[in-house]
Each structure stands twice: as C-alpha cells, then as structure tokens.
CSV table of C-alpha atoms in Angstrom, one decimal:
chain,number,residue,atom,x,y,z
A,1,MET,CA,13.9,40.5,-106.1
A,2,PRO,CA,11.8,38.1,-106.8
A,3,ALA,CA,12.9,37.1,-110.7
A,4,ARG,CA,9.1,37.8,-112.5
A,5,LEU,CA,9.3,41.2,-110.6
A,6,ALA,CA,13.5,41.8,-112.1
A,7,ASP,CA,11.5,41.0,-115.2
A,8,PHE,CA,8.7,43.5,-115.4
A,9,ALA,CA,11.5,46.3,-113.4
A,10,LEU,CA,13.2,45.4,-116.8
A,11,ARG,CA,10.3,45.9,-119.5
A,12,GLU,CA,9.5,48.9,-118.0
A,13,ILE,CA,13.1,50.3,-117.8
A,14,ASN,CA,13.7,49.9,-121.4
A,15,ASP,CA,9.8,50.9,-122.6
A,16,TYR,CA,10.6,53.9,-120.8
A,17,PHE,CA,14.3,54.3,-122.4
A,18,PRO,CA,14.3,53.4,-125.8
A,19,ALA,CA,17.2,51.7,-127.5
A,20,GLY,CA,19.8,54.1,-128.7
A,21,ARG,CA,18.4,56.9,-126.3
A,22,GLU,CA,20.4,58.2,-123.6
A,23,ASP,CA,19.1,61.8,-123.4
A,24,HIS,CA,16.6,60.5,-120.5
A,25,MET,CA,17.5,62.3,-117.5
A,26,ALA,CA,15.4,61.0,-114.3
A,27,SER,CA,14.9,62.5,-110.6
A,28,ILE,CA,14.8,61.2,-107.3
A,29,THR,CA,14.2,62.2,-104.4
A,30,ILE,CA,15.3,61.3,-100.8
A,31,ARG,CA,13.6,61.4,-98.1
A,32,ASN,CA,14.3,60.5,-94.5
A,33,LEU,CA,18.3,60.8,-95.0
A,34,GLU,CA,20.4,60.6,-91.5
A,35,ASP,CA,21.5,64.2,-90.4
A,36,PRO,CA,25.3,62.0,-89.7
A,37,LEU,CA,24.9,59.8,-93.6
A,38,LYS,CA,24.3,64.0,-95.2
A,39,VAL,CA,27.0,65.2,-93.2
A,40,LYS,CA,29.4,62.2,-94.8
A,41,LEU,CA,27.9,63.2,-98.4
A,42,ARG,CA,29.0,66.1,-98.4
A,43,ILE,CA,32.3,65.8,-97.0
A,44,ARG,CA,33.1,63.1,-99.6
A,45,ALA,CA,31.6,65.6,-102.3
A,46,ALA,CA,34.1,68.3,-101.6
A,47,GLN,CA,36.4,66.5,-101.5
A,48,HIS,CA,36.2,65.1,-105.2
A,49,GLY,CA,34.9,68.7,-105.7
A,50,ARG,CA,31.5,67.7,-106.9
A,51,SER,CA,28.2,68.7,-105.3
A,52,MET,CA,26.5,66.8,-103.6
A,53,GLU,CA,23.6,66.2,-106.0
A,54,ASP,CA,26.7,65.3,-108.2
A,55,GLU,CA,28.4,62.9,-105.7
A,56,ALA,CA,25.1,61.1,-104.9
A,57,ARG,CA,25.0,60.0,-108.7
A,58,GLN,CA,28.2,59.1,-109.1
A,59,ILE,CA,27.7,56.4,-105.8
A,60,LEU,CA,24.9,55.5,-107.7
A,61,ARG,CA,26.1,54.9,-111.0
A,62,THR,CA,29.1,53.3,-109.4
A,63,ALA,CA,27.0,51.1,-107.4
A,64,LEU,CA,24.9,49.7,-110.1
A,65,THR,CA,26.9,49.3,-112.4
A,66,GLU,CA,29.3,47.0,-110.8
A,67,GLU,CA,29.6,43.3,-111.4
A,68,ARG,CA,27.7,41.0,-108.8
A,69,GLN,CA,30.1,38.6,-107.6
A,70,SER,CA,29.1,34.9,-107.3
A,71,SER,CA,27.8,32.5,-104.9
A,72,ALA,CA,30.6,30.8,-106.0
A,73,ASP,CA,32.9,32.8,-105.0
A,74,LEU,CA,32.2,32.5,-101.7
A,75,GLY,CA,35.6,31.0,-100.5
A,76,ARG,CA,37.0,33.6,-102.2
A,77,ALA,CA,35.8,36.3,-100.2
A,78,ILE,CA,35.6,35.2,-97.3
A,79,ARG,CA,39.1,34.8,-97.2
A,80,ARG,CA,39.5,37.9,-98.8
A,81,ARG,CA,37.4,39.8,-96.0
A,82,PHE,CA,39.8,37.8,-93.3
A,83,ALA,CA,43.2,37.7,-94.8
A,84,ALA,CA,44.4,40.7,-92.8
A,85,VAL,CA,43.6,38.5,-89.4
A,86,GLY,CA,46.7,35.7,-90.7
A,87,SER,CA,45.9,32.2,-90.4
A,88,ILE,CA,45.1,30.9,-87.0
A,89,GLU,CA,46.8,27.4,-86.7
A,90,LEU,CA,44.7,25.0,-84.0
A,91,PRO,CA,46.2,21.7,-82.2
A,92,PRO,CA,45.2,18.5,-83.8
A,93,THR,CA,42.0,16.7,-82.8
A,94,ALA,CA,42.2,13.5,-80.7
A,95,ARG,CA,40.2,11.5,-82.7
A,96,GLU,CA,38.7,7.8,-81.3
A,97,PRO,CA,39.0,4.3,-83.7
A,98,LEU,CA,36.3,4.4,-86.3
A,99,ARG,CA,33.3,1.3,-84.5
A,100,GLU,CA,32.3,-1.3,-86.4
A,101,PRO,CA,29.6,-1.0,-87.8
A,102,GLN,CA,26.2,-3.2,-86.6
A,103,GLY,CA,24.8,-5.9,-87.8
A,104,PRO,CA,20.8,-6.5,-89.1
A,105,THR,CA,19.1,-7.2,-85.7
A,106,ARG,CA,16.5,-9.6,-85.1
C-alpha cells in the first residue's frame, strides 16, 4: 500500500475509533468465498470449538496483529524455510588464474 494511502487509511480509522473507545464493532461481508475455503474454515472452527464467524474473526485478529519481519531478516527467513532440507555440499569450482589487466591503448 503506498505510504500516502496508508496514512489516509490510518487517519480515517483514528477518526472512526477515537482513543479509549473500544466498544465500536464493525461488520464485513465476504462475497465469492470459494467452497473449499469455506469448508476448511468450518472444520477449523469446529476444531477450536468456535463458530465460523468467530474463527474468521480470530484469524483476522492474529494476522493483523503479528509483527511484520523486516527485510533485514530475509536471510534468516530463507534459512528457516529450507532448514528441513538440510545442507547441500557442492564440489569446489575450478577457477582460472586472474588475467593481467590491460593497460591503456593508444
């Protein structure tokens, strides 16, 4: 989301939900939800003993409150992603000796 749009959205949210007022509840409608996704939501809700609506609320709450990893952690994220694969040893690569740099040509 572009920075100016994000700033605008935050101002709108802050205007709608004044500080100290947490009794506001918004409603949303999700259209065109694929049937397999709805089935998975229903199963997940049943496993957690919740309604589908409450499960969707919890999923949103979790997704929107977790900290975003900075791009500086990209190396760690890649390492975690492939840790189960294990290390791969590659054979050393034969290299040619460095060439002498060419001088200026006239």
